[in-house]
Short mmCIF file of C-alpha atoms and ligand atoms in Angstrom, two decimals:
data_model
loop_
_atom_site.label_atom_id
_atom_site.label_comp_id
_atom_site.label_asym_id
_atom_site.label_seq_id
_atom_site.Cartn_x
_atom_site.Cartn_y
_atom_site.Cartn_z
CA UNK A 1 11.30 7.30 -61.20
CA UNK A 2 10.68 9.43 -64.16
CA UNK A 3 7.90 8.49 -66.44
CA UNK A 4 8.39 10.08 -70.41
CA UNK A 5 4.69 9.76 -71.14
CA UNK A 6 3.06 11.92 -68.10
CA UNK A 7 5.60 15.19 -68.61
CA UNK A 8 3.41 17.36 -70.28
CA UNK A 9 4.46 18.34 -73.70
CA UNK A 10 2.96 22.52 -73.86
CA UNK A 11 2.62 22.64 -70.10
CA UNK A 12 4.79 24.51 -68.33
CA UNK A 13 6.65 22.04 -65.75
CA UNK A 14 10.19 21.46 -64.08
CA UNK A 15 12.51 18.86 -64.91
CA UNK A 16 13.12 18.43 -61.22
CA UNK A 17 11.71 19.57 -58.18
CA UNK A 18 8.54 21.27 -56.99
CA UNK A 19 6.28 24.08 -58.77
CA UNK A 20 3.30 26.28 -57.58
CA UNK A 21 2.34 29.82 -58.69
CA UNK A 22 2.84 31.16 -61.98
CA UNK A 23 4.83 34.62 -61.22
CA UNK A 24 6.15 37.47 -63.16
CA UNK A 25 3.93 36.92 -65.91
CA UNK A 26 4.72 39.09 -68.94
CA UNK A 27 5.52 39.63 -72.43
CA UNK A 28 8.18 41.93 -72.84
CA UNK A 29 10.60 42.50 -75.74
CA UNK A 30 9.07 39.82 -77.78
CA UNK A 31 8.97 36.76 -75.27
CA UNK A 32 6.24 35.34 -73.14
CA UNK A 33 8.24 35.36 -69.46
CA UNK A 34 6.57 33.12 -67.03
CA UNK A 35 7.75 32.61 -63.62
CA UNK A 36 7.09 30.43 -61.15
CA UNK A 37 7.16 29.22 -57.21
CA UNK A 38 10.22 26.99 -57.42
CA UNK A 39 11.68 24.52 -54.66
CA UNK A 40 14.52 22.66 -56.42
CA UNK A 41 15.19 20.69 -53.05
CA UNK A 42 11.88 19.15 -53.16
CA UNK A 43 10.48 16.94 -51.29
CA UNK A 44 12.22 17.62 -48.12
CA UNK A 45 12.51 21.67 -48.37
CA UNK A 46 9.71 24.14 -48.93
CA UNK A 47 12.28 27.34 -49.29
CA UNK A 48 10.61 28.89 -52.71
CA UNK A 49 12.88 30.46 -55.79
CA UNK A 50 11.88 31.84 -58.55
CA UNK A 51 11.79 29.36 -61.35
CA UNK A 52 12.19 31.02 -65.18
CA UNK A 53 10.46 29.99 -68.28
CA UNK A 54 10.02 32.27 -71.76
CA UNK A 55 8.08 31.31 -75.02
CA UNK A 56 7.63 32.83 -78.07
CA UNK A 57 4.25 31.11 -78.73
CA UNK A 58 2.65 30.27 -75.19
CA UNK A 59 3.67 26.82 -75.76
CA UNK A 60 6.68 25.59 -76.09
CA UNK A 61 8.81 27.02 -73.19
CA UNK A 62 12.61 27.28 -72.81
CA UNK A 63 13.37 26.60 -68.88
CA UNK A 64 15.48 29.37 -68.09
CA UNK A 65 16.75 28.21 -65.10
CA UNK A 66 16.41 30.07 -61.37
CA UNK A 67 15.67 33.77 -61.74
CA UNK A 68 15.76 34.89 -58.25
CA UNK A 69 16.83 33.17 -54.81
CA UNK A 70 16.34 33.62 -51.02
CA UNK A 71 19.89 35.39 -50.28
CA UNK A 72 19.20 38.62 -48.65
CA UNK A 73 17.73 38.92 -44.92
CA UNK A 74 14.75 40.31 -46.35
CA UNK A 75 13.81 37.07 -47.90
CA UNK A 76 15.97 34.32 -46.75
CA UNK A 77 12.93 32.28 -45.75
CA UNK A 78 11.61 32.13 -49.77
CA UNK A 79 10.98 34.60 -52.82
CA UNK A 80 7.15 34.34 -52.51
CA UNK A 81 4.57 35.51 -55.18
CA UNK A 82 4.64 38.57 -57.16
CA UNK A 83 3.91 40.04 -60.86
CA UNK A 84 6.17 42.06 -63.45
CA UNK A 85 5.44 45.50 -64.60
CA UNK A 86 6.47 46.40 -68.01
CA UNK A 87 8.10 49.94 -67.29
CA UNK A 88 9.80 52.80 -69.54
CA UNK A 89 7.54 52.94 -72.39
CA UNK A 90 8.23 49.07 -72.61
CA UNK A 91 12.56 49.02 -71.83
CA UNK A 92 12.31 48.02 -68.55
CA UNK A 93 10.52 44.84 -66.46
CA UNK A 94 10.47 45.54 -63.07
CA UNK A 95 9.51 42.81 -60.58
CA UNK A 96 7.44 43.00 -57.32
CA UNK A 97 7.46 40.14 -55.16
CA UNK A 98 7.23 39.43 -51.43
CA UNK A 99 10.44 37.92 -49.53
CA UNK A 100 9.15 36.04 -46.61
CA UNK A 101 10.93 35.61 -43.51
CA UNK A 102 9.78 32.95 -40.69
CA UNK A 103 11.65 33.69 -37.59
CA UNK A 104 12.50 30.13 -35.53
CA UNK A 105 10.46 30.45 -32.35
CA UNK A 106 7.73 29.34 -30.00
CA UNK A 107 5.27 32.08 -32.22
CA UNK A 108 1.78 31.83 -33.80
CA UNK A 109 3.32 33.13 -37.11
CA UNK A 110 -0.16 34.97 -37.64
CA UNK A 111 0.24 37.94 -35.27
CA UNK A 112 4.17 37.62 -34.98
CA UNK A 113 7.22 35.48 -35.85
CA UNK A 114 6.81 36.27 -39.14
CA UNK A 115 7.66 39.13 -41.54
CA UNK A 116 6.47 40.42 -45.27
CA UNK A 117 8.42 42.17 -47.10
CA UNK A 118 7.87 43.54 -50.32
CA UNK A 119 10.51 44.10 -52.72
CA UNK A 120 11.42 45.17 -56.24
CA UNK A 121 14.30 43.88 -58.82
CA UNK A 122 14.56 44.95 -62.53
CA UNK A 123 15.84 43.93 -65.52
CA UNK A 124 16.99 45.70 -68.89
CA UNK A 125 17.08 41.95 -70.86
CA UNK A 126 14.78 39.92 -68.63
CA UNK A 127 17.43 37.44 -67.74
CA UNK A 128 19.55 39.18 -65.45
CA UNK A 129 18.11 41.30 -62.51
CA UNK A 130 19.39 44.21 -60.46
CA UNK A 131 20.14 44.52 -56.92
CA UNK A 132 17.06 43.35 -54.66
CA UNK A 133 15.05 47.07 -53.60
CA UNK A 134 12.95 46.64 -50.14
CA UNK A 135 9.99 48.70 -50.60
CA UNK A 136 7.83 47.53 -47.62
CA UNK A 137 8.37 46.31 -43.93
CA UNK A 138 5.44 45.01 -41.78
CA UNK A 139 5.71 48.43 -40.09
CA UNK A 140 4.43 49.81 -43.17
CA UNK A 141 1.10 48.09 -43.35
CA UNK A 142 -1.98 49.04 -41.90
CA UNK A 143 -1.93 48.32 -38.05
CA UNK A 144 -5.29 46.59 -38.58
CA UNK A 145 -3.50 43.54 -40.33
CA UNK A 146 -1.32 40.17 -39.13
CA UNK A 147 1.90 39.39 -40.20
CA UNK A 148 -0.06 37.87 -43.73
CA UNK A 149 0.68 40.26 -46.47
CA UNK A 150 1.84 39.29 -49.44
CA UNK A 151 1.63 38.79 -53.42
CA UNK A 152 1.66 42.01 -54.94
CA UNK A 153 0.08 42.97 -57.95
CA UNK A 154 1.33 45.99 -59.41
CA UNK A 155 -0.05 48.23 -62.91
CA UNK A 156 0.20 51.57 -63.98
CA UNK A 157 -3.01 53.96 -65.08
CA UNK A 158 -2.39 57.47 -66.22
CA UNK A 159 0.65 57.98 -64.73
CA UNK A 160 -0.25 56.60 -61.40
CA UNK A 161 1.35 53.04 -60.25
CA UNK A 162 -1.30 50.87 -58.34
CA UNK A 163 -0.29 48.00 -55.95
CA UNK A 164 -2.75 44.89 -54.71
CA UNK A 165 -1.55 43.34 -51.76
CA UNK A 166 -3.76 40.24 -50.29
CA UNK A 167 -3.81 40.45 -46.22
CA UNK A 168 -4.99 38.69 -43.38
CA UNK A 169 -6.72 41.27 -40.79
CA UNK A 170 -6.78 40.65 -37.02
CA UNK A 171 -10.61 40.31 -37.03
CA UNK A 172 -9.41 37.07 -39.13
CA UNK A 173 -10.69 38.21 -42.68
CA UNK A 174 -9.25 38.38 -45.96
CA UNK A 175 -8.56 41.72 -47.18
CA UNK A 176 -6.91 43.44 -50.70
CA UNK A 177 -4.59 46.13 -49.75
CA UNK A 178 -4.57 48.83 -52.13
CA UNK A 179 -1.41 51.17 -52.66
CA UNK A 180 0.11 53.61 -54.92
CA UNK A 181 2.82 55.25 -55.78
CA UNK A 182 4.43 57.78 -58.41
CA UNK A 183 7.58 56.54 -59.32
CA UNK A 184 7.21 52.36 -57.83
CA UNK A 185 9.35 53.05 -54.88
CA UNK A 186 8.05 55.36 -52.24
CA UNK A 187 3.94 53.61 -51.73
CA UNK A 188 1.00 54.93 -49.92
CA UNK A 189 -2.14 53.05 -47.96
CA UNK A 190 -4.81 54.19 -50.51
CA UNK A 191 -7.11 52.04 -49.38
CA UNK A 192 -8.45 48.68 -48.26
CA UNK A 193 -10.86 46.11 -49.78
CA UNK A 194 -13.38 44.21 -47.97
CA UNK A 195 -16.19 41.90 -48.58
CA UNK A 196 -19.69 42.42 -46.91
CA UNK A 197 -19.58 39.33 -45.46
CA UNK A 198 -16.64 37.69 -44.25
CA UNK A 199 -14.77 35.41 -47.12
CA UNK A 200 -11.89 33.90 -45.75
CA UNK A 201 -9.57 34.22 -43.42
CA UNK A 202 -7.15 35.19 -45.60
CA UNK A 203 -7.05 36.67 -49.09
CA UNK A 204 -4.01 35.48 -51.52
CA UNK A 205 -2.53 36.16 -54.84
CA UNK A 206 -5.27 39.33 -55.55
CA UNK A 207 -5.34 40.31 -59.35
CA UNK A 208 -7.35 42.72 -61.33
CA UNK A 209 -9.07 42.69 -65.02
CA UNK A 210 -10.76 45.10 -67.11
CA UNK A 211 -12.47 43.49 -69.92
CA UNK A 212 -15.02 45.46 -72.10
CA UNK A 213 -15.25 48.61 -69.41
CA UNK A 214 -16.03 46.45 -66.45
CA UNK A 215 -13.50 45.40 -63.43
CA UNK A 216 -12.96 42.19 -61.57
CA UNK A 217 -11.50 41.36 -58.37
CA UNK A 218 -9.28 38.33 -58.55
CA UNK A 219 -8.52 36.37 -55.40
CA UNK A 220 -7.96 32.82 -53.33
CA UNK A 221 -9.59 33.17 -50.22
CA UNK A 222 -8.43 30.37 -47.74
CA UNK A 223 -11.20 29.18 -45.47
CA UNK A 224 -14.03 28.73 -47.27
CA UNK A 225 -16.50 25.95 -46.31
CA UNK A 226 -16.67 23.32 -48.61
CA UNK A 227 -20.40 22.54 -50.13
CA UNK A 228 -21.57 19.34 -52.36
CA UNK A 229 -21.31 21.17 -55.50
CA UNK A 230 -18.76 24.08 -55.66
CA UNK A 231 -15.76 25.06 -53.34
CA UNK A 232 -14.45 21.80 -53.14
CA UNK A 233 -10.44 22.26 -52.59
CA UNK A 234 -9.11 23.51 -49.30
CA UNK A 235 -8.52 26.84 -50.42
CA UNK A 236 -10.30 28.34 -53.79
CA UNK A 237 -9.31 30.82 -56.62
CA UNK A 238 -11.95 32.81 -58.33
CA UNK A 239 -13.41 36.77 -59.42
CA UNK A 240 -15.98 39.01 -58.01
CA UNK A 241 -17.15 41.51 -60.32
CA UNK A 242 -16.96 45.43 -59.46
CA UNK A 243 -19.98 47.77 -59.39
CA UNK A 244 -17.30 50.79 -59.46
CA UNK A 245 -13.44 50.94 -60.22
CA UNK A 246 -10.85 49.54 -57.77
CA UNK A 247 -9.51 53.03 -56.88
CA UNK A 248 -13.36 53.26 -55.57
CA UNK A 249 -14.15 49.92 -54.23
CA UNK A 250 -13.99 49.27 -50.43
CA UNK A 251 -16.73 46.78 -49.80
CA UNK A 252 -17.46 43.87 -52.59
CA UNK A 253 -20.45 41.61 -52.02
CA UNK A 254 -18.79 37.71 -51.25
CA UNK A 255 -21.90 36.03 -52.46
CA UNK A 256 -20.84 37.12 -56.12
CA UNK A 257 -17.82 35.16 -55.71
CA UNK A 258 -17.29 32.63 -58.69
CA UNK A 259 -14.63 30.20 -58.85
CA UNK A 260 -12.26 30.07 -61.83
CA UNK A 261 -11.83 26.06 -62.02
CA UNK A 262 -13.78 23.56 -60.41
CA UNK A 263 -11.05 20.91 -60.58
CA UNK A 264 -8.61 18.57 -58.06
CA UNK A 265 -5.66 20.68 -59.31
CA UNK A 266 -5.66 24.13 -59.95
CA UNK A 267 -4.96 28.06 -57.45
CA UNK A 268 -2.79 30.88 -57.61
CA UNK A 269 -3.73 32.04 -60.88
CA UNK A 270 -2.53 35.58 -62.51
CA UNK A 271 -3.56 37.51 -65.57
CA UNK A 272 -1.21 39.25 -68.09
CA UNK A 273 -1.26 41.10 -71.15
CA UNK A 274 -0.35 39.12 -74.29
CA UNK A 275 0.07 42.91 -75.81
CA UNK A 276 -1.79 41.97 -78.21
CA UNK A 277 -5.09 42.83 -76.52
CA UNK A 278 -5.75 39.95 -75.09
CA UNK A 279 -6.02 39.42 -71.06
CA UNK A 280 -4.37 35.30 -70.49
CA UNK A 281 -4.92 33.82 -67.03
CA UNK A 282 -2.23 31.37 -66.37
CA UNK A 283 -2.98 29.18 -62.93
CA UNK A 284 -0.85 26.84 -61.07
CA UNK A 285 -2.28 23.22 -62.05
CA UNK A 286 -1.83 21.92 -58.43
CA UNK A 287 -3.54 22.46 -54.61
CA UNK A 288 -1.62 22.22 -51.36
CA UNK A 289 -4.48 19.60 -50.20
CA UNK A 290 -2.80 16.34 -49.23
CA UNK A 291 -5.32 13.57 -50.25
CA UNK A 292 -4.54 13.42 -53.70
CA UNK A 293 -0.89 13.24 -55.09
CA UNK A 294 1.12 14.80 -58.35
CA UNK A 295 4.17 12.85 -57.90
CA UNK A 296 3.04 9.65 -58.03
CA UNK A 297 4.94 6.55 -58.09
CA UNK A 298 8.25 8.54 -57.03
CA UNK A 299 7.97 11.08 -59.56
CA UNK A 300 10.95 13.43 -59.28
CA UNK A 301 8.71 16.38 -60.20
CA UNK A 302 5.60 17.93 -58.56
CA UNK A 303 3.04 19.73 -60.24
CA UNK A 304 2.38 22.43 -63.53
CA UNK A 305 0.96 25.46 -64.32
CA UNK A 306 -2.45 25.28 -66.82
CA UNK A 307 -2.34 26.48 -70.58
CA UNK A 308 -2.70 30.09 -70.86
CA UNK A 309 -6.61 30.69 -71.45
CA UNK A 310 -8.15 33.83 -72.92
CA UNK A 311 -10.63 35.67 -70.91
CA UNK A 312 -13.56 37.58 -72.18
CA UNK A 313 -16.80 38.64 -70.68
CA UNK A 314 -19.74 36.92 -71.23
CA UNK A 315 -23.15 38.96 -71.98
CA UNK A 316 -24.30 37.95 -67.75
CA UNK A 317 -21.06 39.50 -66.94
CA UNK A 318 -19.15 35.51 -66.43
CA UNK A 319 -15.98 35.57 -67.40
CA UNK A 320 -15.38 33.12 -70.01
CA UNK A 321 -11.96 31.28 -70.37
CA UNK A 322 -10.66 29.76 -74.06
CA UNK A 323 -7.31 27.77 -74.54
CA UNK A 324 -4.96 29.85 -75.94
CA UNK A 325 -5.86 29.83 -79.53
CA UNK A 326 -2.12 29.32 -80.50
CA UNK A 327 -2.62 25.78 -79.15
CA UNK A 328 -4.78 25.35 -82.95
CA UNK A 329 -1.92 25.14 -84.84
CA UNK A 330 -0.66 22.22 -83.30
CA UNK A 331 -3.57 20.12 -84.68
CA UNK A 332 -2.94 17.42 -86.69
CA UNK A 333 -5.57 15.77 -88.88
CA UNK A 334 -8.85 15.13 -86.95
CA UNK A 335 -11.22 12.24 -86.49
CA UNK A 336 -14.75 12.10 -86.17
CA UNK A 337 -15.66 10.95 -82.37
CA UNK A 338 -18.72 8.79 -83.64
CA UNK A 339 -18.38 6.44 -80.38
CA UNK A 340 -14.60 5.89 -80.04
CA UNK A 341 -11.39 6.95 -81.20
CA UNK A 342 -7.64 5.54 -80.15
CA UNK A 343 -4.57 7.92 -80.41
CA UNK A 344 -0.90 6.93 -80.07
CA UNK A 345 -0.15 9.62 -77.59
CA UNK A 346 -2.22 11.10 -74.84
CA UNK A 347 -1.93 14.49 -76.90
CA UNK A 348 -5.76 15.50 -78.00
CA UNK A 349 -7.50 18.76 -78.38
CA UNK A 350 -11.46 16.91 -78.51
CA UNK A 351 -14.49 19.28 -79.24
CA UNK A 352 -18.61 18.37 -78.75
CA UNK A 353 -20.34 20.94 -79.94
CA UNK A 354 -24.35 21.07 -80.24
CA UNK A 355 -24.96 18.70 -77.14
CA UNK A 356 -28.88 17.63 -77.05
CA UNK A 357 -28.74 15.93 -73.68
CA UNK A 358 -27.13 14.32 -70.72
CA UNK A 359 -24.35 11.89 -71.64
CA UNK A 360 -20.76 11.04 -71.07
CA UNK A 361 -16.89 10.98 -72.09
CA UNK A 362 -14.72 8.58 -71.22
CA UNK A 363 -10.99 8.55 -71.30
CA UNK A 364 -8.83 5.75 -70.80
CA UNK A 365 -11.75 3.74 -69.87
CA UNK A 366 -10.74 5.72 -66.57
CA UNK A 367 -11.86 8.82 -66.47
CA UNK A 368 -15.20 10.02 -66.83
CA UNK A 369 -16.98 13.28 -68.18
CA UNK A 370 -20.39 13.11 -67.05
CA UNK A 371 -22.93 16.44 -68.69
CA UNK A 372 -26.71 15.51 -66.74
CA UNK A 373 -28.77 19.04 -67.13
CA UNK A 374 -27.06 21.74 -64.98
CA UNK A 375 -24.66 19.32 -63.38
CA UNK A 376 -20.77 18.48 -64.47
CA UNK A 377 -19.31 14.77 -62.55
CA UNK A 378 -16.07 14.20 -63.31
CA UNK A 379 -14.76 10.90 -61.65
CA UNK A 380 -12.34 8.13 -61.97
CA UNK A 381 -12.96 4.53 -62.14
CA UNK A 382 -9.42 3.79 -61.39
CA UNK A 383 -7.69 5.02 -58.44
CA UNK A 384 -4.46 4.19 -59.67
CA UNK A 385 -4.74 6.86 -62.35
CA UNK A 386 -6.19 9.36 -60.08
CA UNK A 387 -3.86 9.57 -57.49
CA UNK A 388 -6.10 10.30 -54.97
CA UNK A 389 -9.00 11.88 -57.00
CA UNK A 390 -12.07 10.86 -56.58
CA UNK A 391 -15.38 12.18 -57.85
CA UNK A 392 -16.53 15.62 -58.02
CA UNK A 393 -20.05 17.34 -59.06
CA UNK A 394 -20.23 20.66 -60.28
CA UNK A 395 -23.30 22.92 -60.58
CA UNK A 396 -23.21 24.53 -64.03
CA UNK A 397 -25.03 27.80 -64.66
CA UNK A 398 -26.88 26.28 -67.50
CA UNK A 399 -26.78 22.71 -69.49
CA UNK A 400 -23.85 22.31 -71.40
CA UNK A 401 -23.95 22.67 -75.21
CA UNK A 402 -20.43 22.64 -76.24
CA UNK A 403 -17.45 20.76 -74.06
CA UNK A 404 -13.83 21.13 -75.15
CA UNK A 405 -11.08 18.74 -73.20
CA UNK A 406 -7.23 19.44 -74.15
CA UNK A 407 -4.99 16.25 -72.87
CA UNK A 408 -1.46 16.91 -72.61
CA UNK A 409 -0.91 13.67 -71.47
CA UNK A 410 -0.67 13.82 -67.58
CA UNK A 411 -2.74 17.17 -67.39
CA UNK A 412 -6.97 17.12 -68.48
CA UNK A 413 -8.57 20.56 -69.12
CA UNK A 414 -12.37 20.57 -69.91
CA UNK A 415 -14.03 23.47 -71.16
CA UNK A 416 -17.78 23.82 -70.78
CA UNK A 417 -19.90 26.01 -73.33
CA UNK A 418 -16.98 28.06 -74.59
CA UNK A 419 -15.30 28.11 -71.22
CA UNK A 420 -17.73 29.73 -68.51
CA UNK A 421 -16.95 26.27 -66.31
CA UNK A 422 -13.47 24.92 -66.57
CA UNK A 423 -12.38 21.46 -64.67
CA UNK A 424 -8.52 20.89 -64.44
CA UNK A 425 -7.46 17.29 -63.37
CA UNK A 426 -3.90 15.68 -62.97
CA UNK A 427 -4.06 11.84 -64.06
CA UNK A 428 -1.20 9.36 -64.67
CA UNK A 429 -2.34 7.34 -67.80
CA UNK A 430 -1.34 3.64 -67.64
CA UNK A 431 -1.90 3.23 -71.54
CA UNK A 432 0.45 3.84 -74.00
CA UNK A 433 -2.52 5.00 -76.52
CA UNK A 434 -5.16 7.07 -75.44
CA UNK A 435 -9.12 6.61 -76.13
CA UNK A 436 -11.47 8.37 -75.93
CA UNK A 437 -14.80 7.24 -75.82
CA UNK A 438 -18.32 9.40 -75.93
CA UNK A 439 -22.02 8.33 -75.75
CA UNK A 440 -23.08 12.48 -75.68
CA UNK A 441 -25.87 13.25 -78.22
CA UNK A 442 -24.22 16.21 -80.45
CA UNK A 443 -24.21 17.57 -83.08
CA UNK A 444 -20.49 17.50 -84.15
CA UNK A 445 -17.63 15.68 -82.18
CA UNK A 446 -13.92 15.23 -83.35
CA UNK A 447 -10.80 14.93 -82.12
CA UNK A 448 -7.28 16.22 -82.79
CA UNK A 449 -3.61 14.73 -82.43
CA UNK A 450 -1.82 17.51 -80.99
CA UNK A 451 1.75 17.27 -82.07
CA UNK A 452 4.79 18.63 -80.61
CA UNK A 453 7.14 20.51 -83.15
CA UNK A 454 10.65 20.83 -82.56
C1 FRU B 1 -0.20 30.82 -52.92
C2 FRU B 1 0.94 31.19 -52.00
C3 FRU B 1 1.22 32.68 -52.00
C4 FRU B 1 2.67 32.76 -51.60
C5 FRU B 1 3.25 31.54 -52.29
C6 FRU B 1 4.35 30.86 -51.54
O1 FRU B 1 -0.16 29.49 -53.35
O2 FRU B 1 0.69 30.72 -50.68
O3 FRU B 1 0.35 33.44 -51.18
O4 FRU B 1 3.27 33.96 -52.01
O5 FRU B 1 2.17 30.63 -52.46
O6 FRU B 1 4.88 29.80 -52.29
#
């Protein structure tokens, strides 16, 4: 059953069917283009498409319906992950993604019974794509890895093209491939990326960022033990920082590993240009982990991506993440906090700025933001609402002076001190109106309506 008030209103999410990672993400000729892991025969199939979404604004998104489908050998068992290159001085978007085939079998799909293949399609209007280009077969990867290769990332730096690949090697560790090529068609082993100690078992959806002369390593290890207070989903998504440029980097120290979102729902992230100089980091608001549910209550649609957030680097060298500021101008007139304030939709951009000590936020008389000192708690009183969330505690690298929380109705972002910690959650409101609540010490609080144009 369909439910109006949980289908986010600036969040990108399909009418039917399942969702994971953002893909393809781009602007080109004007238009955001964000693409997406698509299963329109969900639940019952997990065959992956590639779903289609532009914007002119970040925000409000025009479903474009399915880009690119699993109909050649190479991947008739799903169009996984990949990114889009903006080629030709800016004419031409080619995509990179991997086609994955799963050969039926008595195999461990690890070592065999399974192939990678990484292929390119363009596009002159970034609607309709040429014929499907394989680039790479599993005989073309180092001998040193499984059957697990996959997700490339692919940029261009003086007049070299640079591929990421994320791989699984047979001493079962995560690895970054790193290729390149002159012209995007005939690619090269350059060389591979490692971390010290081992992180993972398996290294997915690598990205990288320059921001202010300094480069980060984007990746989702798999396998990661979970700890009381960080690392808490099955598999995580987060950014090391580099001591010397990818084309240099072979060994990268795990310990500096930081995750991007501490919350129930959110991996597979990617980072684009806005070409306007800003880097956005778009993730996939959902986890493959099985004790908590997106489609509650029958919901013929499964998961989101996030907003797009703006990184920047932080004077330590964090990465900080901000909403989008387009999301701004969809304020409507705001209300001071003081202790509680009722709106008619579950639409609200709230900010606390100049916290003096521990306190909380409630939503919903539901969900609760908890700031104590160093520590973020985030639970739910009602388990109705959460779906299989819980409660969660976060270690913070400092108290929290400012907290931001965007609700676009069944999606919560919160955004500690500027956006160095971020917490996404998936809830499924009960209320028609939504309150909010706050006993934080501060020395400003309001909250905006966001409203929806057109
Ligand atoms: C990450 C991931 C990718 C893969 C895709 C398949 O969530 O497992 O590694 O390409 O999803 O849908």
């Amino acid at each position: 059953m369909d439910h109006p008030a949980w289908r986010p209103a600036f969040h990108i999410a399909p009418q039917h069917g399942w969702i994971n990672d953002p893909n393809g993400l781009c602007h080109y000729r004007g238009r955001y283009h964000a693409f997406y892991q698509y299963t329109h025969d969900w639940p019952g199939s997990e065959l992956r498409s590639w779903g289609h979404a532009t914007s002119t604004d970040l925000l409000t998104w025009i479903d474009e319906g399915e880009a690119l489908s699993p109909d050649t050998p190479e991947d008739r068992t799903g169009v996984w992950s990949g990114c889009a290159m903006i080629a030709d001085g800016g004419r031409r978007m080619d995509i990179y993604y991997t086609g994955n085939v799963v050969l039926e079998g008595d195999y461990d799909h690890v070592h065999d019974g399974r192939e990678a293949n990484q292929i390119l399609v363009t596009s002159e209007d970034g609607r309709s794509f040429s014929k499907k280009r394989v680039l790479m077969r599993p005989s073309d990867y180092p001998s040193t890895c499984t059957r697990h290769v996959r997700d490339p990332k692919v940029w261009e730096e003086g007049g070299e093209l640079w591929m990421l690949l994320g791989a699984r090697n047979r001493d079962g560790c995560g690895e970054a491939l790193v290729y390149r090529s002159d012209d995007g068609v005939a690619w090269t082993h350059h060389h591979t990326i490692r971390s010290r100690e081992p992180l993972g078992y398996m290294w997915e959806c690598p990205n990288i960022v320059a921001l202010e002369g300094k480069s980060y390593l984007a990746i989702c290890p798999q396998g990661l033990e979970s700890e009381t207070l960080r690392r808490h989903n099955r598999w995580q998504a987060g950014y090391l920082p580099l001591d010397a440029s990818i084309y240099e980097t072979t060994l990268v120290d795990g310990e500096g590993f930081i995750e991007w979102d501490f919350g129930w729902d959110f991996y597979a992230p990617q980072i684009f240009s806005a070409g306007d100089g800003r880097s956005l980091l778009l993730g996939w608001m959902g986890t493959f982990d099985e004790d908590r549910s997106s489609a509650p209550d029958g919901l013929p649609w499964c998961h989101c991506l996030t907003l797009p957030r703006e990184l920047s680097r932080a004077a330590d060298g964090r990465l900080l993440q901000a909403p989008a500021r387009e999301i701004e101008a969809l304020r409507g007139t705001p209300a001071d906090l003081g202790k509680s304030v009722q709106l008619p939709d579950h639409l609200a951009d709230i900010v606390i700025d100049g916290i003096g000590g521990a306190g909380m936020l409630i939503l919903d008389g539901a969900l609760s933001i908890e700031l104590s000192d160093a520590l973020l708690t985030v639970s739910f009183a009602d388990p109705e609402i959460a779906a299989g969330r819980t409660r969660r505690k976060v270690e913070l690298p400092r108290p929290t002076r400012m907290l931001r929380v965007i609700v676009d109705r069944s999606t919560v972002e919160i955004y500690l001190n500027g956006g160095e910690t971020v917490f996404s959650t998936r809830w499924f409101p009960k209320a028609a109106q939504l309150s909010v609540s706050s006993g934080i010490v501060c020395a400003s609080s309001q909250v905006w309506p966001l409203i929806r144009r057109g």
